[in-house]
Amino acid sequence: MKKHVVIYGLNVGGMKAAINLGMGGYEVLMLNRGNYIAHNPTQLLSYGPTNITNGYLMKGVQMVPTVDIWHGVDIEEIKPSENGVRIKVKRIPPDVEPSRCVECGLCVKKGMKYTPRPIGGIYEFPPDMSEDKKKEIQSVCPFGAINVKKEPEVTEVDADVFIIASEFSFDKGKLAEFGVGKIKNVWPVTKVHRLFFNVGEHKQFLKDGDGNDIRRLALVNIDALNGGTYFNYISMLSLIRFALTAKNVAPDVEIDIYYNLPNFYAKSLLKHIKEAKEKGINFIKYNEGELTISDGPSVMGKEYHLVGVSYPEVAPNANKYIADKLGLKLENGYIKTQPGTLETDIKRVFVTAEAHESKSNSDAIRDGDVVALEAFAYLSEKPKLPPMPDLPNYDEAEPVYGALLCKCALNYQLDKDNETVEEFAKRIFDHVETSDFLCMDIQKKAKALLERGVNRLSIGACTMSLRGGYLMQMVQASGLDASYVDLVQLKEWGKSEEVQKSMLKRSKAALSHRKKSQIPVDAQVEKKAFIIGDSIASLTAALSIARAGLPVTIFLKNSLSPVLPEQSLLANKLKDMENVKILENGRITKIDGYGGHYTVTIELSNEEVVEEKAGVILFGPANYALPDSDSVKTFKHVGIILVDLDKDTSSVRYSQDIALRFVKELAGQGKSVTVGAQITAFRGRKIEEWLSLINEKKIDIVFAPDPLEKDSTDYLENELKQRGAEVVLNISMDLKNDYDDVSSMLELRQNDDGTIYYIEDPYDDGNIKMVSGPMLTKGIFVTGPFRKPMSPDEEMLDGQSEAMKMLAVIAQPAIMAPGMRMISYTNYRKCAGCALCVEACHYGARYIDPEDNVAKVREVLCEGCAACVSACPSGAAEVKMLEAKQMLQSISTLLSH
Amino acid sequence: MSDFEPKIVGFFCNWCTSSAADLAGTSRLQYPANVRPIRVPCSGTVDPVYLLRALREGADGVMVGGCHPGDCHYITGNLKARRRVKIVKTILESLRLPADRVLLAWISGSEGAKFQRVVTEFTNKLKEMGPSDLSKKWK
């Protein structure tokens, strides 16, 4: 079997990659070791829209016809070679094939076991069912989705690219070590959280398993992977959030949080800690090996009514499983890649998310974009759209009307037949065919009608916005031009039979004057990208877009003068490319237009005025500054502070990387170096290089104290000087935005520390927008250090993922005018936190933020239906649309080209 | 006037005509690219001023697409649109300006083909009428 891409595992990065590649027309096969789609959180185990993120992506995967998913799969053998990857797959068919099942529920009536999941559910035979009974159930399914015989099949799949997408896992054994499941009232922390509800006025505080009140509560953060993973930070954050919610619901509960080595570098965490301390929550630090949880329950000798233990993240088992088969190297259980890419040491083999590192949801989704872009280089055949068939012209022919009706749409109740609408259709149309499930045999039924001479066809079925395209394509494949086909949505709007009848009648009338269409479609989007700034990320994005064959303009306020070696490498490559234009030493005076059609006016230093058109704009400036080695020339002992927690807390990855280069340089000159840092500053991949420097006694290291106890910067400075450092340098990123006039023109908001305000909720950022359909976007993207300070390697990945999103916009034929996407929002002054809107929302877009107890909106999911507006009793929920002024402005811009 | 490509501003209801436009796209029905679409929550939100402004700014035609009467997501929005478009037409007629340049169409979400037909017909009609001189007269 030949597939373009095989993805092993179902993590969110893999799913995003599958959507990207599948939408591009490549054949994708996803392999899942489990027997159903796990909608369990794969990234975060706390509350938050994790389930929705996964479910949303999963829905996307299922909607792309070129993506296949196999469940219950075992990989027997993988052989990578120069020309592709050959995978031997052993597959035990599941009881119900999820790709065929439409969840009609007929089998459940006969005794199939159904377990509901957050999205969709699992259908399986009850364990002790007889073979005969199984066969009986099998015959009920109209889609042939039920398998009775379960013999493993072995298939050989040839792929161009293999992507490893192992799912998040946590260490259950470690939880048991701390008494979960053994000691009474020691629970996993998510279970503790369920005791406290804070949805509007329905605050409730439940009792423990025996019905006793809880007065003293301990929350314990256990550290499974030393060195700090992303998850450790999240689990600390969620512990504090749990504690705050609990305090909010029951203020007199005494709460202690135990921690060992949390990542204290993140700003949001410090904010939460401060708030928690104000509310009277205690933080107790324990050292390695000190933590004991015993009967009572008690933690380190102190008695509580209830103890919650956080989940310890571990590297997924699947990483080892797959790395052994391929002979890949593991680091801390994660698969090693080449720097700056997600490609492993073996060509054509890639990793995403948890296969690579412990990552946040948005980073994992970003990986999906990056992998897709990197995989393009290896994909052998470029996808082709099928040629338009030459179909007969019936414009002059005598119309013969036909109708295809789906009984499933005519009536929800399958066992009750709906004669009247069918009879009506038979009376007004010349030929009528009905089917229980039209989607399943549309082609056969359409052919049957065409043989009888039908040249005008009405199709009556359910949700046309989802199926219409498919049904029409199928009819076209049977030999009738789509111009002569009319779709009638019977199910949703045609509730009463009378309405259904009148819709069919109208459809026939509409068909009577159809003509075959021959007008070509014009592309409307400006197929150009405009990039501001010279960060590594924006140069990488420019290169990716230029390689895709689209023109790119890079604008710089000053002249291009690379500071980091990565920058100059990229700049040299870009200078050689024909479709890249670099505008230096200028000033942007005006940015006009909207998503898909921007005009940027630039005044260059020689007073020349240039107008650049672009479909998308990327904002990615940076001001890198390397520590000056000349300034420390005269000193023999140099002290370096790696991160200044009080001033800037988030640039740790950047400073770690830059400091490493600098320290190596100094050590090479024979100077003594002492480094002072937070212990968690050494995280991620570079830790090995640091360790080797320390072990070879080239540098000395001082760790900062717990920031909850002491001010770390002053402490480190004193400590370094005491150890003999003659000069102390502080390495952190300068976040002064030289381009703030441009960012305000683009309506980008700035945070206090200079980064661009871009993420509203730490769990949920713009990244989960899908690359499909008419993307209603402003077409403005942010990358580089001003999105969030990151190391050069991370910047390259970030630039690539932004490029992917930009390409998705400019490679599109048509785009709607800006701001047309309507999104609901909350007037926080009016919101009472009653959560009625949460109930009213069909799309899961509204939620109550436990922090400030008001309703918030996940903009990605919002459809702007205004159900929340009618549900809100206090008038706080509103739907944003264009105001009159904006509307008039967009009319002028629409007409100006 | 065979080279003349009219500019049409379309105000399309989010619930029906916009979906129809999408459907026409996904089913690969070809329609002229003269329409510059604006998605509105409901055809009832289209102010007469928007239509007049579009004509004044140089549009050769304006089009409002709403749900069939009785199907409105907000119950009576499309009926309001009908009244408003009538007002605009009356104004134009009383000023002896061509009211044909304003079009109101009921296109449900499933009628991708109808969308294609309406847009094609309207474009052809405007091609016959020639460029609008309304913007010049106005100034």
JSON list of N, CA and C in Angstrom, two decimals, chain A residues 590-630:
[
{"chain": "A", "resi": 590, "resn": "LYS", "atom": "N", "xyz": [2.35, 54.28, 6.26]},
{"chain": "A", "resi": 590, "resn": "LYS", "atom": "CA", "xyz": [0.93, 53.96, 6.22]},
{"chain": "A", "resi": 590, "resn": "LYS", "atom": "C", "xyz": [0.73, 52.48, 5.93]},
{"chain": "A", "resi": 591, "resn": "ILE", "atom": "N", "xyz": [-0.23, 51.85, 6.61]},
{"chain": "A", "resi": 591, "resn": "ILE", "atom": "CA", "xyz": [-0.63, 50.49, 6.26]},
{"chain": "A", "resi": 591, "resn": "ILE", "atom": "C", "xyz": [-2.13, 50.52, 6.02]},
{"chain": "A", "resi": 592, "resn": "ASP", "atom": "N", "xyz": [-2.52, 50.24, 4.80]},
{"chain": "A", "resi": 592, "resn": "ASP", "atom": "CA", "xyz": [-3.93, 50.33, 4.41]},
{"chain": "A", "resi": 592, "resn": "ASP", "atom": "C", "xyz": [-4.45, 48.95, 4.04]},
{"chain": "A", "resi": 593, "resn": "GLY", "atom": "N", "xyz": [-5.74, 48.78, 4.09]},
{"chain": "A", "resi": 593, "resn": "GLY", "atom": "CA", "xyz": [-6.32, 47.55, 3.57]},
{"chain": "A", "resi": 593, "resn": "GLY", "atom": "C", "xyz": [-6.78, 46.61, 4.65]},
{"chain": "A", "resi": 594, "resn": "TYR", "atom": "N", "xyz": [-6.90, 45.34, 4.28]},
{"chain": "A", "resi": 594, "resn": "TYR", "atom": "CA", "xyz": [-7.43, 44.34, 5.21]},
{"chain": "A", "resi": 594, "resn": "TYR", "atom": "C", "xyz": [-6.86, 43.00, 4.81]},
{"chain": "A", "resi": 595, "resn": "GLY", "atom": "N", "xyz": [-7.19, 41.95, 5.58]},
{"chain": "A", "resi": 595, "resn": "GLY", "atom": "CA", "xyz": [-6.63, 40.62, 5.35]},
{"chain": "A", "resi": 595, "resn": "GLY", "atom": "C", "xyz": [-6.71, 40.21, 3.89]},
{"chain": "A", "resi": 596, "resn": "GLY", "atom": "N", "xyz": [-5.60, 39.91, 3.27]},
{"chain": "A", "resi": 596, "resn": "GLY", "atom": "CA", "xyz": [-5.61, 39.52, 1.87]},
{"chain": "A", "resi": 596, "resn": "GLY", "atom": "C", "xyz": [-5.23, 40.66, 0.94]},
{"chain": "A", "resi": 597, "resn": "HIS", "atom": "N", "xyz": [-5.42, 41.90, 1.39]},
{"chain": "A", "resi": 597, "resn": "HIS", "atom": "CA", "xyz": [-5.13, 43.06, 0.54]},
{"chain": "A", "resi": 597, "resn": "HIS", "atom": "C", "xyz": [-4.56, 44.19, 1.37]},
{"chain": "A", "resi": 598, "resn": "TYR", "atom": "N", "xyz": [-3.29, 44.14, 1.63]},
{"chain": "A", "resi": 598, "resn": "TYR", "atom": "CA", "xyz": [-2.68, 45.24, 2.36]},
{"chain": "A", "resi": 598, "resn": "TYR", "atom": "C", "xyz": [-1.83, 46.06, 1.40]},
{"chain": "A", "resi": 599, "resn": "THR", "atom": "N", "xyz": [-1.79, 47.37, 1.64]},
{"chain": "A", "resi": 599, "resn": "THR", "atom": "CA", "xyz": [-0.85, 48.22, 0.92]},
{"chain": "A", "resi": 599, "resn": "THR", "atom": "C", "xyz": [-0.01, 48.92, 1.97]},
{"chain": "A", "resi": 600, "resn": "VAL", "atom": "N", "xyz": [1.30, 48.70, 1.91]},
{"chain": "A", "resi": 600, "resn": "VAL", "atom": "CA", "xyz": [2.20, 49.32, 2.88]},
{"chain": "A", "resi": 600, "resn": "VAL", "atom": "C", "xyz": [2.99, 50.40, 2.17]},
{"chain": "A", "resi": 601, "resn": "THR", "atom": "N", "xyz": [2.95, 51.61, 2.74]},
{"chain": "A", "resi": 601, "resn": "THR", "atom": "CA", "xyz": [3.70, 52.71, 2.14]},
{"chain": "A", "resi": 601, "resn": "THR", "atom": "C", "xyz": [4.97, 52.92, 2.95]},
{"chain": "A", "resi": 602, "resn": "ILE", "atom": "N", "xyz": [6.11, 52.92, 2.26]},
{"chain": "A", "resi": 602, "resn": "ILE", "atom": "CA", "xyz": [7.39, 53.03, 2.95]},
{"chain": "A", "resi": 602, "resn": "ILE", "atom": "C", "xyz": [8.15, 54.21, 2.41]},
{"chain": "A", "resi": 603, "resn": "GLU", "atom": "N", "xyz": [8.70, 55.01, 3.34]},
{"chain": "A", "resi": 603, "resn": "GLU", "atom": "CA", "xyz": [9.53, 56.13, 2.92]},
{"chain": "A", "resi": 603, "resn": "GLU", "atom": "C", "xyz": [10.96, 55.72, 3.20]},
{"chain": "A", "resi": 604, "resn": "LEU", "atom": "N", "xyz": [11.78, 55.62, 2.14]},
{"chain": "A", "resi": 604, "resn": "LEU", "atom": "CA", "xyz": [13.16, 55.21, 2.34]},
{"chain": "A", "resi": 604, "resn": "LEU", "atom": "C", "xyz": [14.02, 56.43, 2.69]},
{"chain": "A", "resi": 605, "resn": "SER", "atom": "N", "xyz": [15.24, 56.15, 3.16]},
{"chain": "A", "resi": 605, "resn": "SER", "atom": "CA", "xyz": [16.07, 57.26, 3.65]},
{"chain": "A", "resi": 605, "resn": "SER", "atom": "C", "xyz": [16.46, 58.23, 2.53]},
{"chain": "A", "resi": 606, "resn": "ASN", "atom": "N", "xyz": [16.46, 57.75, 1.27]},
{"chain": "A", "resi": 606, "resn": "ASN", "atom": "CA", "xyz": [16.75, 58.68, 0.17]},
{"chain": "A", "resi": 606, "resn": "ASN", "atom": "C", "xyz": [15.48, 59.35, -0.35]},
{"chain": "A", "resi": 607, "resn": "GLU", "atom": "N", "xyz": [14.48, 59.43, 0.52]},
{"chain": "A", "resi": 607, "resn": "GLU", "atom": "CA", "xyz": [13.20, 60.10, 0.26]},
{"chain": "A", "resi": 607, "resn": "GLU", "atom": "C", "xyz": [12.39, 59.49, -0.86]},
{"chain": "A", "resi": 608, "resn": "GLU", "atom": "N", "xyz": [12.76, 58.30, -1.25]},
{"chain": "A", "resi": 608, "resn": "GLU", "atom": "CA", "xyz": [11.96, 57.59, -2.24]},
{"chain": "A", "resi": 608, "resn": "GLU", "atom": "C", "xyz": [10.77, 56.96, -1.50]},
{"chain": "A", "resi": 609, "resn": "VAL", "atom": "N", "xyz": [9.59, 57.02, -2.12]},
{"chain": "A", "resi": 609, "resn": "VAL", "atom": "CA", "xyz": [8.42, 56.41, -1.49]},
{"chain": "A", "resi": 609, "resn": "VAL", "atom": "C", "xyz": [8.04, 55.15, -2.25]},
{"chain": "A", "resi": 610, "resn": "VAL", "atom": "N", "xyz": [7.94, 54.03, -1.53]},
{"chain": "A", "resi": 610, "resn": "VAL", "atom": "CA", "xyz": [7.64, 52.75, -2.15]},
{"chain": "A", "resi": 610, "resn": "VAL", "atom": "C", "xyz": [6.29, 52.27, -1.64]},
{"chain": "A", "resi": 611, "resn": "GLU", "atom": "N", "xyz": [5.48, 51.74, -2.54]},
{"chain": "A", "resi": 611, "resn": "GLU", "atom": "CA", "xyz": [4.22, 51.12, -2.10]},
{"chain": "A", "resi": 611, "resn": "GLU", "atom": "C", "xyz": [4.32, 49.63, -2.34]},
{"chain": "A", "resi": 612, "resn": "GLU", "atom": "N", "xyz": [4.11, 48.86, -1.28]},
{"chain": "A", "resi": 612, "resn": "GLU", "atom": "CA", "xyz": [4.20, 47.40, -1.40]},
{"chain": "A", "resi": 612, "resn": "GLU", "atom": "C", "xyz": [2.83, 46.79, -1.15]},
{"chain": "A", "resi": 613, "resn": "LYS", "atom": "N", "xyz": [2.42, 45.88, -2.03]},
{"chain": "A", "resi": 613, "resn": "LYS", "atom": "CA", "xyz": [1.15, 45.19, -1.79]},
{"chain": "A", "resi": 613, "resn": "LYS", "atom": "C", "xyz": [1.45, 43.83, -1.18]},
{"chain": "A", "resi": 614, "resn": "ALA", "atom": "N", "xyz": [0.59, 43.38, -0.30]},
{"chain": "A", "resi": 614, "resn": "ALA", "atom": "CA", "xyz": [0.82, 42.08, 0.33]},
{"chain": "A", "resi": 614, "resn": "ALA", "atom": "C", "xyz": [-0.49, 41.49, 0.81]},
{"chain": "A", "resi": 615, "resn": "GLY", "atom": "N", "xyz": [-0.57, 40.18, 0.83]},
{"chain": "A", "resi": 615, "resn": "GLY", "atom": "CA", "xyz": [-1.76, 39.51, 1.35]},
{"chain": "A", "resi": 615, "resn": "GLY", "atom": "C", "xyz": [-1.67, 39.33, 2.85]},
{"chain": "A", "resi": 616, "resn": "VAL", "atom": "N", "xyz": [-0.45, 39.08, 3.33]},
{"chain": "A", "resi": 616, "resn": "VAL", "atom": "CA", "xyz": [-0.26, 38.87, 4.78]},
{"chain": "A", "resi": 616, "resn": "VAL", "atom": "C", "xyz": [0.93, 39.68, 5.26]},
{"chain": "A", "resi": 617, "resn": "ILE", "atom": "N", "xyz": [0.90, 40.00, 6.55]},
{"chain": "A", "resi": 617, "resn": "ILE", "atom": "CA", "xyz": [1.99, 40.76, 7.16]},
{"chain": "A", "resi": 617, "resn": "ILE", "atom": "C", "xyz": [2.50, 39.98, 8.36]},
{"chain": "A", "resi": 618, "resn": "LEU", "atom": "N", "xyz": [3.81, 39.88, 8.47]},
{"chain": "A", "resi": 618, "resn": "LEU", "atom": "CA", "xyz": [4.41, 39.21, 9.63]},
{"chain": "A", "resi": 618, "resn": "LEU", "atom": "C", "xyz": [5.22, 40.22, 10.41]},
{"chain": "A", "resi": 619, "resn": "PHE", "atom": "N", "xyz": [4.93, 40.32, 11.70]},
{"chain": "A", "resi": 619, "resn": "PHE", "atom": "CA", "xyz": [5.66, 41.24, 12.56]},
{"chain": "A", "resi": 619, "resn": "PHE", "atom": "C", "xyz": [6.69, 40.44, 13.35]},
{"chain": "A", "resi": 620, "resn": "GLY", "atom": "N", "xyz": [7.97, 40.63, 13.06]},
{"chain": "A", "resi": 620, "resn": "GLY", "atom": "CA", "xyz": [8.96, 39.82, 13.79]},
{"chain": "A", "resi": 620, "resn": "GLY", "atom": "C", "xyz": [10.30, 40.50, 13.97]},
{"chain": "A", "resi": 621, "resn": "PRO", "atom": "N", "xyz": [10.33, 41.71, 14.54]},
{"chain": "A", "resi": 621, "resn": "PRO", "atom": "CA", "xyz": [11.63, 42.33, 14.78]},
{"chain": "A", "resi": 621, "resn": "PRO", "atom": "C", "xyz": [12.33, 41.73, 16.00]},
{"chain": "A", "resi": 622, "resn": "ALA", "atom": "N", "xyz": [13.60, 42.07, 16.15]},
{"chain": "A", "resi": 622, "resn": "ALA", "atom": "CA", "xyz": [14.34, 41.61, 17.33]},
{"chain": "A", "resi": 622, "resn": "ALA", "atom": "C", "xyz": [15.47, 42.58, 17.53]},
{"chain": "A", "resi": 623, "resn": "ASN", "atom": "N", "xyz": [15.90, 42.78, 18.76]},
{"chain": "A", "resi": 623, "resn": "ASN", "atom": "CA", "xyz": [17.18, 43.45, 18.93]},
{"chain": "A", "resi": 623, "resn": "ASN", "atom": "C", "xyz": [18.08, 42.57, 19.80]},
{"chain": "A", "resi": 624, "resn": "TYR", "atom": "N", "xyz": [18.78, 41.72, 19.11]},
{"chain": "A", "resi": 624, "resn": "TYR", "atom": "CA", "xyz": [19.73, 40.84, 19.80]},
{"chain": "A", "resi": 624, "resn": "TYR", "atom": "C", "xyz": [20.95, 41.66, 20.16]},
{"chain": "A", "resi": 625, "resn": "ALA", "atom": "N", "xyz": [21.51, 41.37, 21.29]},
{"chain": "A", "resi": 625, "resn": "ALA", "atom": "CA", "xyz": [22.78, 41.99, 21.64]},
{"chain": "A", "resi": 625, "resn": "ALA", "atom": "C", "xyz": [23.63, 40.93, 22.32]},
{"chain": "A", "resi": 626, "resn": "LEU", "atom": "N", "xyz": [24.78, 40.66, 21.75]},
{"chain": "A", "resi": 626, "resn": "LEU", "atom": "CA", "xyz": [25.67, 39.69, 22.40]},
{"chain": "A", "resi": 626, "resn": "LEU", "atom": "C", "xyz": [26.45, 40.42, 23.49]},
{"chain": "A", "resi": 627, "resn": "PRO", "atom": "N", "xyz": [26.71, 39.75, 24.59]},
{"chain": "A", "resi": 627, "resn": "PRO", "atom": "CA", "xyz": [27.55, 40.37, 25.61]},
{"chain": "A", "resi": 627, "resn": "PRO", "atom": "C", "xyz": [28.93, 40.70, 25.01]},
{"chain": "A", "resi": 628, "resn": "ASP", "atom": "N", "xyz": [29.43, 41.84, 25.36]},
{"chain": "A", "resi": 628, "resn": "ASP", "atom": "CA", "xyz": [30.64, 42.33, 24.74]},
{"chain": "A", "resi": 628, "resn": "ASP", "atom": "C", "xyz": [31.87, 41.71, 25.40]},
{"chain": "A", "resi": 629, "resn": "SER", "atom": "N", "xyz": [32.61, 40.89, 24.65]},
{"chain": "A", "resi": 629, "resn": "SER", "atom": "CA", "xyz": [33.76, 40.22, 25.28]},
{"chain": "A", "resi": 629, "resn": "SER", "atom": "C", "xyz": [34.92, 41.19, 25.51]},
{"chain": "A", "resi": 630, "resn": "ASP", "atom": "N", "xyz": [34.92, 42.32, 24.77]},
{"chain": "A", "resi": 630, "resn": "ASP", "atom": "CA", "xyz": [35.97, 43.32, 24.99]},
{"chain": "A", "resi": 630, "resn": "ASP", "atom": "C", "xyz": [35.89, 43.94, 26.38]}
]
